[in-house]
XYZ file of C-alpha atoms in Angstrom:
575
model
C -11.739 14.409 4.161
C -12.207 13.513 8.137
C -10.377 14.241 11.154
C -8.152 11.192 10.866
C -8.104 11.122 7.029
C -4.913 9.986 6.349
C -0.287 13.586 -7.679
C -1.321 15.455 -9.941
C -1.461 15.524 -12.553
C -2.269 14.134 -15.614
C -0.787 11.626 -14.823
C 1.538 9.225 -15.056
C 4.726 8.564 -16.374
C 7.696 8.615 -13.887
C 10.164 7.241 -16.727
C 11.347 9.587 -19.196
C 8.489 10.201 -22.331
C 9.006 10.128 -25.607
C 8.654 13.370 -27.515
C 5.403 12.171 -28.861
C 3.889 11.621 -25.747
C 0.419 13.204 -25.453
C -1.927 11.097 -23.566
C -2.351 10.327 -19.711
C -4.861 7.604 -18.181
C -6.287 7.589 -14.278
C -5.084 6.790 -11.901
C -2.183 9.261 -11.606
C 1.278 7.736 -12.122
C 3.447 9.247 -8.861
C 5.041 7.879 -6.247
C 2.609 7.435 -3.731
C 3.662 7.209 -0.101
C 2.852 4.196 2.139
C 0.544 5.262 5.007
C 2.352 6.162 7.763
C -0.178 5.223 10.777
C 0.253 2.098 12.475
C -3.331 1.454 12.879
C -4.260 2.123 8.964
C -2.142 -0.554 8.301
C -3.453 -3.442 10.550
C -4.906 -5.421 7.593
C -1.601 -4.760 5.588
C 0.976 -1.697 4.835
C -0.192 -0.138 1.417
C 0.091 3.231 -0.626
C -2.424 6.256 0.399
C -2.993 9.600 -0.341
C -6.156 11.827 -1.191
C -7.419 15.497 -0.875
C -5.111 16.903 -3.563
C -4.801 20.717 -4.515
C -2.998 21.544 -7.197
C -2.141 25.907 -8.286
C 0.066 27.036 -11.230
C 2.607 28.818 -10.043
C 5.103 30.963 -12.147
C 3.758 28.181 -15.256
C 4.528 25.292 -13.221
C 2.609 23.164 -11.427
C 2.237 22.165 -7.770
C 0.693 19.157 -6.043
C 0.170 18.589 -2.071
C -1.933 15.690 -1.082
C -2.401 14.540 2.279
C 0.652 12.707 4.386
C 3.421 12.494 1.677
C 6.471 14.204 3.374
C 6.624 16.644 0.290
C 5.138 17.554 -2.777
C 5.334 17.484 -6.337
C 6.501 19.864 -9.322
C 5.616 19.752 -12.845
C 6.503 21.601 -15.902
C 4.462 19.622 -18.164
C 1.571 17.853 -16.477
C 2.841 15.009 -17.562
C 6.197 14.473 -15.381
C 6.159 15.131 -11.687
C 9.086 15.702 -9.455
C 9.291 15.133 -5.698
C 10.486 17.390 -3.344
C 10.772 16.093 0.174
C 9.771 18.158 2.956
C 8.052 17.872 6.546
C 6.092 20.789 7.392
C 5.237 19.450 10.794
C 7.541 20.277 14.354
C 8.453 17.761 16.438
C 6.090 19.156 19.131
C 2.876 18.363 17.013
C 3.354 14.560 17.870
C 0.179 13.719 14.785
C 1.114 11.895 12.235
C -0.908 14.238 9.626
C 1.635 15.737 8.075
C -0.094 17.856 5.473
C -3.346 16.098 5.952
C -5.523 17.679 3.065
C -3.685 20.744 2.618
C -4.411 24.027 1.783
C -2.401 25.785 -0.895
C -2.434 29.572 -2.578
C -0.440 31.505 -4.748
C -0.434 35.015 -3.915
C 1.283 37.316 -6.115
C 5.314 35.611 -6.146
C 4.509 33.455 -2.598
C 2.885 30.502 -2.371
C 1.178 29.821 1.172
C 0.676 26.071 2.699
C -1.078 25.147 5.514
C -2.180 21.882 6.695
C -5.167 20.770 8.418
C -4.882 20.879 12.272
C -7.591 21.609 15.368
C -4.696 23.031 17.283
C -3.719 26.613 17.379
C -0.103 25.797 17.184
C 0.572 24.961 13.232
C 2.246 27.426 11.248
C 1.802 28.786 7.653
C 4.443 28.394 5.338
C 5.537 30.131 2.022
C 7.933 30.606 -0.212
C 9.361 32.169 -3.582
C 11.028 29.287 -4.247
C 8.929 26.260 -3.736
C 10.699 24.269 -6.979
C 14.198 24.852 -4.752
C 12.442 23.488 -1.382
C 12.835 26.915 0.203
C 10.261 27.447 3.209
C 9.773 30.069 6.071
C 6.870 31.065 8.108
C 4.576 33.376 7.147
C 3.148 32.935 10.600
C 3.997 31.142 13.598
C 0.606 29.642 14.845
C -1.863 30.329 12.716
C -3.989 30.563 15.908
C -7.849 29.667 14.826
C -6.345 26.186 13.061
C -8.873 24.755 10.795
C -9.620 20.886 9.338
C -9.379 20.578 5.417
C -8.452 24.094 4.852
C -8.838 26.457 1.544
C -7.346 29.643 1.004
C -8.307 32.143 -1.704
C -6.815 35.089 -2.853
C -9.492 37.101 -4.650
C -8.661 39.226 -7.743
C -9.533 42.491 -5.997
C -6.831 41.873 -3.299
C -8.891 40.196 -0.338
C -7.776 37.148 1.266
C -10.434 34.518 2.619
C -10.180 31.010 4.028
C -12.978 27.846 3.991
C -12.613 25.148 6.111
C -14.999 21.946 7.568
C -15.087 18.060 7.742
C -18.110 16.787 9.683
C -21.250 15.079 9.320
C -22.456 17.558 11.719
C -21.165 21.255 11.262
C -21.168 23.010 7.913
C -18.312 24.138 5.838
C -16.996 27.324 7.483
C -15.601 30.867 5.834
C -13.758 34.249 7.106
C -11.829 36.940 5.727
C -8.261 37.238 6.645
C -5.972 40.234 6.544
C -4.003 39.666 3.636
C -0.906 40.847 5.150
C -1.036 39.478 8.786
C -2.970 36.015 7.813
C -4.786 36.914 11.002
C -8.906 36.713 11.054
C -10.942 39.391 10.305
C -14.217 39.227 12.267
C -15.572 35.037 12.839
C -16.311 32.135 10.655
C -19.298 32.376 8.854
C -21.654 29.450 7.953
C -21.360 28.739 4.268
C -23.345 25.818 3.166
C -24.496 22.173 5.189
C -25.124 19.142 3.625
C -28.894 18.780 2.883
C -29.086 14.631 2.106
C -33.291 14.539 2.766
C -33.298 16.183 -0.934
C -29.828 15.522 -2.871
C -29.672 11.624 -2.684
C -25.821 11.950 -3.882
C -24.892 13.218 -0.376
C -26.451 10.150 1.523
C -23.803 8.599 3.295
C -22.640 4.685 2.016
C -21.602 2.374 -0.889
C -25.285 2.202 -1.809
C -26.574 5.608 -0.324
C -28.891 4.752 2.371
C -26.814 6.740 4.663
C -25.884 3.103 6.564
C -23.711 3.319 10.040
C -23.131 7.437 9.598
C -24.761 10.787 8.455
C -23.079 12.289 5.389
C -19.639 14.050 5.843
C -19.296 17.287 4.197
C -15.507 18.438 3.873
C -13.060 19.439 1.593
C -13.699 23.061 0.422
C -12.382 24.709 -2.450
C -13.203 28.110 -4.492
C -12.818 28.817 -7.944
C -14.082 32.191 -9.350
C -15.512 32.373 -12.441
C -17.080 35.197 -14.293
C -17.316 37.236 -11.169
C -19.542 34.298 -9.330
C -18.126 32.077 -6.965
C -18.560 28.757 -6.746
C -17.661 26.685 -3.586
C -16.900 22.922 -4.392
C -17.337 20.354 -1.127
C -16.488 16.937 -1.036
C -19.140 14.533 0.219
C -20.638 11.848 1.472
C -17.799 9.625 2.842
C -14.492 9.197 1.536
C -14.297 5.151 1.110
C -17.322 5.083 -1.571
C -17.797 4.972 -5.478
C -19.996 7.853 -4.954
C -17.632 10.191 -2.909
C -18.303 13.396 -5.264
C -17.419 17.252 -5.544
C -20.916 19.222 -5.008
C -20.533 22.795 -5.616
C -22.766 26.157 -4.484
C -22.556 29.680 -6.184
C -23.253 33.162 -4.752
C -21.708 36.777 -6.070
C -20.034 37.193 -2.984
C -16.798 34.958 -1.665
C -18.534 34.681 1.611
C -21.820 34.001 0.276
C -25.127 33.563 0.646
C -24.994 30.353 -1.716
C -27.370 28.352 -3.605
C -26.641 24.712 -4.713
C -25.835 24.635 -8.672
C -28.479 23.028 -10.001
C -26.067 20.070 -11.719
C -24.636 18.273 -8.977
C -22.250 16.648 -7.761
C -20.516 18.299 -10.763
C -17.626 15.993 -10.263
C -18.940 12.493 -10.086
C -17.112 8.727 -10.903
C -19.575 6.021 -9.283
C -18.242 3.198 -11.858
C -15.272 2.009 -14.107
C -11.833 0.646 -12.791
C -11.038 4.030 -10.572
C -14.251 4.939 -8.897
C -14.609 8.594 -6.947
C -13.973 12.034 -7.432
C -14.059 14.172 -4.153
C -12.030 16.317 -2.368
C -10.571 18.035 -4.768
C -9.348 21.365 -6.154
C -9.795 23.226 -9.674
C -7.196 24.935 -11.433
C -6.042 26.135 -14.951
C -3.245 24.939 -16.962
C -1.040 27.138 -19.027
C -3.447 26.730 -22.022
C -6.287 28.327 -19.645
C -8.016 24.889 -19.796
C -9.923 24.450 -16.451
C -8.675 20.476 -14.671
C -10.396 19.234 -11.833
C -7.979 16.935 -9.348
C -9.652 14.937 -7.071
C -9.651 11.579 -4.425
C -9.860 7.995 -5.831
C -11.348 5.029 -3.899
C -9.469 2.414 -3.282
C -10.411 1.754 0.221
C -9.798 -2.114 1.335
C -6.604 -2.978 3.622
C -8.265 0.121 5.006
C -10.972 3.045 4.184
C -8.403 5.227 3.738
C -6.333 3.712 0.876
C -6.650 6.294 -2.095
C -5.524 7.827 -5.244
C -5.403 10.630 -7.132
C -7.386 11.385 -10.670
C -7.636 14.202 -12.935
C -10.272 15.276 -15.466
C -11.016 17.996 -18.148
C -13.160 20.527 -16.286
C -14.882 24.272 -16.947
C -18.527 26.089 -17.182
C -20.507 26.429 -19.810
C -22.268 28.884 -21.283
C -24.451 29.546 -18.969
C -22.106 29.590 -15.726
C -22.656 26.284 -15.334
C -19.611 24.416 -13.551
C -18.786 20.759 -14.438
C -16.200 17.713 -14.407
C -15.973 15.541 -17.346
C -15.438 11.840 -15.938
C -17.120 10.095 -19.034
C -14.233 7.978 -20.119
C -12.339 8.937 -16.848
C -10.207 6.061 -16.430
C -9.237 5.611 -20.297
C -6.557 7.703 -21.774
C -7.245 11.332 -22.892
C -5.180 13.874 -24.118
C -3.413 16.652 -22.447
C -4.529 19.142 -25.081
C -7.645 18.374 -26.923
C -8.193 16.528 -30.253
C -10.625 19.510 -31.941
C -13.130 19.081 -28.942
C -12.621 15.854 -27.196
C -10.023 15.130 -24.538
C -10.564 11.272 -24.914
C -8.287 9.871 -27.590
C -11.033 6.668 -28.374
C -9.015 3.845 -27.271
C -10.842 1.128 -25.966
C -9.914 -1.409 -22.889
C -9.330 -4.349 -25.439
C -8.991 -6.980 -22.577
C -11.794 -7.045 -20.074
C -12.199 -9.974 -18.789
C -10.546 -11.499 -21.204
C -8.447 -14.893 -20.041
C -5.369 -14.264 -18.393
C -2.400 -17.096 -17.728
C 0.100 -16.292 -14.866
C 3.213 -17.757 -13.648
C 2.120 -18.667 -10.313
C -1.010 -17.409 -7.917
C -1.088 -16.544 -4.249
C -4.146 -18.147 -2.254
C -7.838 -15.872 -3.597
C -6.142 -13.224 -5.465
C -7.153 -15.322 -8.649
C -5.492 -13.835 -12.270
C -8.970 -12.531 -13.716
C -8.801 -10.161 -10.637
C -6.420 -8.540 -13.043
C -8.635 -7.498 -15.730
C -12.093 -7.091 -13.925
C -11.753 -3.533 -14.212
C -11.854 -2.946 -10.319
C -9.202 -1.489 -8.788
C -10.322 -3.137 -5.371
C -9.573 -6.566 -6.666
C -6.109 -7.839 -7.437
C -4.076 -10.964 -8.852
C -0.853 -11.732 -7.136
C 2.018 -14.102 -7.577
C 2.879 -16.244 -5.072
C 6.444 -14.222 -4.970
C 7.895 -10.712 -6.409
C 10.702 -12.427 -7.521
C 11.870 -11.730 -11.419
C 10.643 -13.572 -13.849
C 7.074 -13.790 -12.276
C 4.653 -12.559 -15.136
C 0.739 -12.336 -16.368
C -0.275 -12.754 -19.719
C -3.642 -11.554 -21.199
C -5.476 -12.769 -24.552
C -7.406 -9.651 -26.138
C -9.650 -12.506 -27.974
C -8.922 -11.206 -31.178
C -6.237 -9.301 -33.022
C -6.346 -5.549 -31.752
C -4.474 -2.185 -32.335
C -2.705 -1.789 -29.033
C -1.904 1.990 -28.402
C -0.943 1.863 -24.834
C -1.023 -0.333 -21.693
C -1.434 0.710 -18.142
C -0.062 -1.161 -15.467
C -1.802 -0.849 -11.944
C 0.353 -2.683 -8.959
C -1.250 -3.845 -5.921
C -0.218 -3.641 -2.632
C 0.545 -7.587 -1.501
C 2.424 -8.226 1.833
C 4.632 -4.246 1.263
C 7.066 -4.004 4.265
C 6.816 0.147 4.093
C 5.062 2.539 6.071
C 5.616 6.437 5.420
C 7.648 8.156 2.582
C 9.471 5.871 0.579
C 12.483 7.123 -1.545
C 14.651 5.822 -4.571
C 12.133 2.465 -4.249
C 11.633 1.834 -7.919
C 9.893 -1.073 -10.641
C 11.038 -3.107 -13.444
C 9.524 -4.829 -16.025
C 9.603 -6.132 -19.378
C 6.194 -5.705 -21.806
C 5.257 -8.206 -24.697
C 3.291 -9.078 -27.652
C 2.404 -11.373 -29.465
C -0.219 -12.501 -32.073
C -0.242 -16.568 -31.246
C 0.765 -16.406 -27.401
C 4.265 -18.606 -28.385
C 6.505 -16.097 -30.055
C 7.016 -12.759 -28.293
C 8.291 -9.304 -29.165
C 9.199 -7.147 -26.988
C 7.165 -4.266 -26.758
C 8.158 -1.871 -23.573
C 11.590 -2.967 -21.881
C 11.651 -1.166 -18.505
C 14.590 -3.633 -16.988
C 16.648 -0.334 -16.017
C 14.098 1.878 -14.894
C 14.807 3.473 -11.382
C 11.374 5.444 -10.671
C 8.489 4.058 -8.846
C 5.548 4.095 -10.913
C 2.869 2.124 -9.303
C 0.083 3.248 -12.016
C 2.478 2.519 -14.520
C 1.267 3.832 -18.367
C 3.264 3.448 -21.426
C 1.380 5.267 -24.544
C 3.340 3.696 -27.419
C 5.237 5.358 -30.006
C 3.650 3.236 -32.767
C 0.955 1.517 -32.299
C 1.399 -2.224 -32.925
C -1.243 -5.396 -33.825
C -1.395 -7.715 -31.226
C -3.794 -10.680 -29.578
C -2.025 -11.441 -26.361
C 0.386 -8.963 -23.938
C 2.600 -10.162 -21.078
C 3.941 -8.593 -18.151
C 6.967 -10.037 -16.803
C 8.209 -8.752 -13.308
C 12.268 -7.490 -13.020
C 12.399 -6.361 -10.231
C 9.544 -4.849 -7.419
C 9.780 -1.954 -4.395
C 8.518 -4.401 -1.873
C 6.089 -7.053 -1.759
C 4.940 -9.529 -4.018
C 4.350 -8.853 -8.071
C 0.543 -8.021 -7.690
C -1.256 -6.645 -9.964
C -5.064 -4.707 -9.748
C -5.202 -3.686 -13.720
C -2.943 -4.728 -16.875
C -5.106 -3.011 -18.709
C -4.504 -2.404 -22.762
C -6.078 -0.075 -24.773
C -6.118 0.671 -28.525
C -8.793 -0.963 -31.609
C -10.404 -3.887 -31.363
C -11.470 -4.998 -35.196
C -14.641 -5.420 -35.654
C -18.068 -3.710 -35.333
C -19.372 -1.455 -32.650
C -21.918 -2.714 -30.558
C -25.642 -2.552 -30.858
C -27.699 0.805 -29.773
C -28.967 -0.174 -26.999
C -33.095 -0.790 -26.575
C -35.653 -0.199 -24.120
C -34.115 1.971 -21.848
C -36.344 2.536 -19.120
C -36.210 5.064 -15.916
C -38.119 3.673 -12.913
C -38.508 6.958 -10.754
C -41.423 6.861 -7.935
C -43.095 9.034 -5.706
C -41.609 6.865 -2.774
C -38.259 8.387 -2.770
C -37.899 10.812 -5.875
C -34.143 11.065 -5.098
C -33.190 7.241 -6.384
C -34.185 5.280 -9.449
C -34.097 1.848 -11.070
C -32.373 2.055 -14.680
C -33.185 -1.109 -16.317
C -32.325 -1.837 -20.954
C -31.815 -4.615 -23.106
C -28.906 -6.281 -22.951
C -26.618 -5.700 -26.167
C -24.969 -9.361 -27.102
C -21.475 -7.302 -28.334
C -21.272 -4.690 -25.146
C -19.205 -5.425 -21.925
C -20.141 -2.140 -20.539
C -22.728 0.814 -20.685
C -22.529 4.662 -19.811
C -25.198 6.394 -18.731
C -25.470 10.240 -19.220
C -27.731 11.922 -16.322
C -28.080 15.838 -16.037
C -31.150 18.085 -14.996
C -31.594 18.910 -19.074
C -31.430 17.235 -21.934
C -27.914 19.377 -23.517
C -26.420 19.202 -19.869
C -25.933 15.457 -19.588
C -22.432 15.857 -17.945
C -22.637 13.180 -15.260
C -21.309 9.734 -16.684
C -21.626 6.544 -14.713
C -20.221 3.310 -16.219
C -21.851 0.024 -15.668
C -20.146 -3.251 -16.754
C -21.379 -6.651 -17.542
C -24.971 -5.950 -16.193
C -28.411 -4.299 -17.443
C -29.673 -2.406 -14.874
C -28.319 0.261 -12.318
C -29.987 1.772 -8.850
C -29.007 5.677 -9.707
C -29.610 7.141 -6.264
C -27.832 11.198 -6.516
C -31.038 12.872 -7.890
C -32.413 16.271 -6.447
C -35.616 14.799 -5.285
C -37.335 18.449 -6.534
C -36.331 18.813 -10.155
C -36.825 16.281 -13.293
C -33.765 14.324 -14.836
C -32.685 13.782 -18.178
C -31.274 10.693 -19.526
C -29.027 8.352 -22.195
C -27.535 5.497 -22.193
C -24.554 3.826 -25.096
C -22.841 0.912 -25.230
C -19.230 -0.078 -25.374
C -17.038 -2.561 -26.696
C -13.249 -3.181 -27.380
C -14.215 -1.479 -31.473
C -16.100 2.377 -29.919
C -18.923 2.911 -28.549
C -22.488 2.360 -29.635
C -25.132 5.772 -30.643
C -26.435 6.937 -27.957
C -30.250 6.399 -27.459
C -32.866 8.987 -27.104
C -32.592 11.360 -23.821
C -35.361 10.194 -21.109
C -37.041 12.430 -19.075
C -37.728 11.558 -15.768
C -39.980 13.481 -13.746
């Protein structure tokens, strides 16, 4: 993140699960804080956060994202617990508090530090972080640093990485492990080189528009005895923003660029980006990459928070699964897939609605962008949004995204909570009730109910109990399950338009498939490394513009309906 940029994990349920519970879906499901700067929220007050880090500590796990007055706790990765806390003195006068935070376990302590230019912020720690119990490790941790990392290597050394700037590189040093104090001067570590990798141009469309490319974010994972430094680039607000990562044998480098990058990438679906993040392991051992999503429109700092299956390969090579990223996956793997197969049964599909305010029409609702929203003209109860699947489905879960319409909050917000009730029906005149949250007190904004039994169904409705603030707005009721019919069509003539012009972009053009609503497209730099997934809806053609201008690319393409997913075609080679 930038100087002024304003949980994990998987995600989402703030009620109480069922036993059976074993899937999550993106965004994640906590209780986001409201921004708390006046002049983010000029074009209206809304949720924020980004720049999470998440560490396993003691087998629980930890997440601090940027300007929430606290942190979470889970035991599970499934529920998360906030504990409030304000890190900040009253003589800092900022209103980061915690802005993109670094976080380290190191042996039974676990160190925090927030991002500051000052030479006044202290690091904290604690043996007790579950119980809220903080001291200072150090007073002023005197050479500051924006977007901070610290790692503890495995033979006892301590080192920190910090940068934001589409001018200066990421930074490292050694510190002494026992004073926190620096141990000779920053060293260079890697810059941003956007005239070869066309992912790190700056801008929605890459064409590095109004700025150069930020580089920020730094985080190291070890791996085999290599290290590999992840960045976050090119800007925050974009589909594109992406974790790149370099690898040397020596924490403080010399580093070369991995040769698949970004290795965490998101460009398309309903939750777009995946920078700024930090990798961790789970109890299992399983690798999880936790990262920033866009959301970016009462202002460029309006985020989330996703999480995806992560590791290296085979051959050291470190990637992010986001293929599927925004659909629900499993916490523990079915044999070798994280994603359980449920399709979005209700893509722009129509949608009735109790009542509209002004533009924020009811298909905004199932568009699959999370920019776009429906609201009612009120968030009073009994204010509701139905949606016909088309057909008679298999619904195994729903997610339910809220939007920020006219919210009176700014900063922290506690015991605010939702209410709703869930329906179904097959005829869209007599109802069942499928999910009755009418008592819940948690706020779940990214609300996602995985069903204990599945249940046939053509139409759900959402009707509103009771809301946190604001009016009943809604950015994705989004159901997932088995359509029943056929998969769609392979898709044909897939072609790769690459020129000598710019070798970094290219036009992807196919044949449309008559059953498809949406495509992914696998990219990688060989043909069994394809582990970049961009999803492309309701069109048949894409300008990919994140190539390595120097090597050749490697390509497929399937097709996806509300029944699975088409074969994929052949893998292209584009030189």
């Amino acid at each position: 993140m930038r100087t002024i940029l304003p949980a994990f994990l998987l995600l989402l349920f703030a009620a109480p699960l069922e036993a059976q519970q074993r899937t999550y879906c993106n965004p994640v499901n906590i209780d986001y804080g409201y921004t708390p700067i006046p002049d983010f929220a000029a074009w209206g007050k809304h949720r924020a956060t980004a720049d999470p880090v998440i560490v396993n500590y003691k087998g629980d796990f930890y997440l601090f994202s940027t300007n929430q007055w606290g942190y979470w706790w889970s035991s599970n990765m499934l529920q998360w617990h906030f504990v409030p806390r304000k890190f900040l003195k009253p003589w800092h006068k900022v209103y980061d508090e915690l802005c993109a935070p670094a976080v380290a376990v190191m042996g039974d302590t676990m160190l925090v530090f927030g991002s500051t230019y000052s030479t006044n912020f202290p690091i904290w720690m604690s043996t007790n972080p579950k119980g809220n119990e903080w001291k200072e490790a150090v007073d002023s941790f005197a050479i500051g640093g924006w977007d901070p990392d610290f790692f503890p290597d495995d033979d006892g050394r301590l080192y920190m990485y910090n940068g934001s700037s589409n001018r200066y590189p990421l930074y490292g040093i050694e510190l002494d492990r026992k004073t926190l104090q620096p141990l000779g001067a920053r060293k260079e570590m890697y810059l941003l080189e956007d005239w070869r990798y066309g992912w790190q141009r700056f801008g929605e469309y890459s064409d590095n528009t109004f700025l150069d490319p930020f580089i920020e974010g730094a985080h190291m994972t070890k791996h085999n005895g290599r290290y590999y430094l992840q960045y976050g680039a090119p800007g925050t607000e974009f589909s594109g923003y992406a974790d790149g990562v370099v690898v040397g044998d020596h924490p403080l480098g010399p580093f070369t660029p991995q040769a698949h990058n970004p290795f965490a990438y998101k460009p398309g679906g309903f939750a777009r980006g995946a920078g700024h993040g930090s990798t961790f392991r789970d109890n299992d051992g399983q690798y999880w990459h936790v990262s920033t999503i866009v959301v970016s429109v009462k202002n460029n700092f309006e985020r989330r928070i996703g999480i995806w299956p992560a590791g290296f390969d085979k051959d050291g090579v470190m990637y992010c699964n986001t293929a599927f990223g925004d659909y629900p996956h499993y916490l523990r793997p079915d044999g070798d897939t994280y994603f359980t197969g449920w399709m979005l049964l209700n893509y722009q599909r129509p949608v009735q609605v109790s009542s509209t305010l002004g533009g924020y029409l009811p298909n905004y609702a199932v568009d699959e962008h999370i920019k776009t929203y429906w609201s009612a003209a009120t968030g009073n109860k009994g204010e509701w949004i139905s949606t016909d699947l088309g057909a008679t489905g298999t619904v195994h879960a729903v997610q339910i995204n809220y939007a920020d319409q006219d919210a009176e909050f700014q900063g922290k917000q506690q015991g605010t909570y939702h209410q709703y009730k869930l329906y179904y029906s097959q005829d869209g005149r007599q109802w069942k009730l499928l999910t009755d949250k009418s008592n819940n007190r948690q706020d779940v904004p990214h609300d996602y109910v995985e069903l204990p039994r599945p249940v046939k169904a053509r139409f759900i409705k959402l009707e509103n109990i009771h809301m946190p603030t604001g009016k009943f707005a809604i950015s994705g009721l989004r159901v997932f399950g088995k359509g029943s019919g056929a998969p769609p069509d392979t898709v044909k003539n897939f072609a790769v338009l690459r020129t000598e012009k710019d070798k970094r972009s290219a036009w992807l053009k196919w044949a449309p498939v008559d059953n498809a609503y949406a495509y992914n497209i696998y990219v990688g730099v060989a043909p069994d490394k394809l582990y970049n997934c961009i999803m492309v809806h309701g069109q048949n053609e894409y300008y990919f513009k994140g190539m390595d201008r120097e090597r050749p690319y490697y390509f497929s393409i399937e097709a996806i309906n509300e029944n699975g997913t088409s074969a994929r075609g052949a893998v292209r080679m584009s030189e």
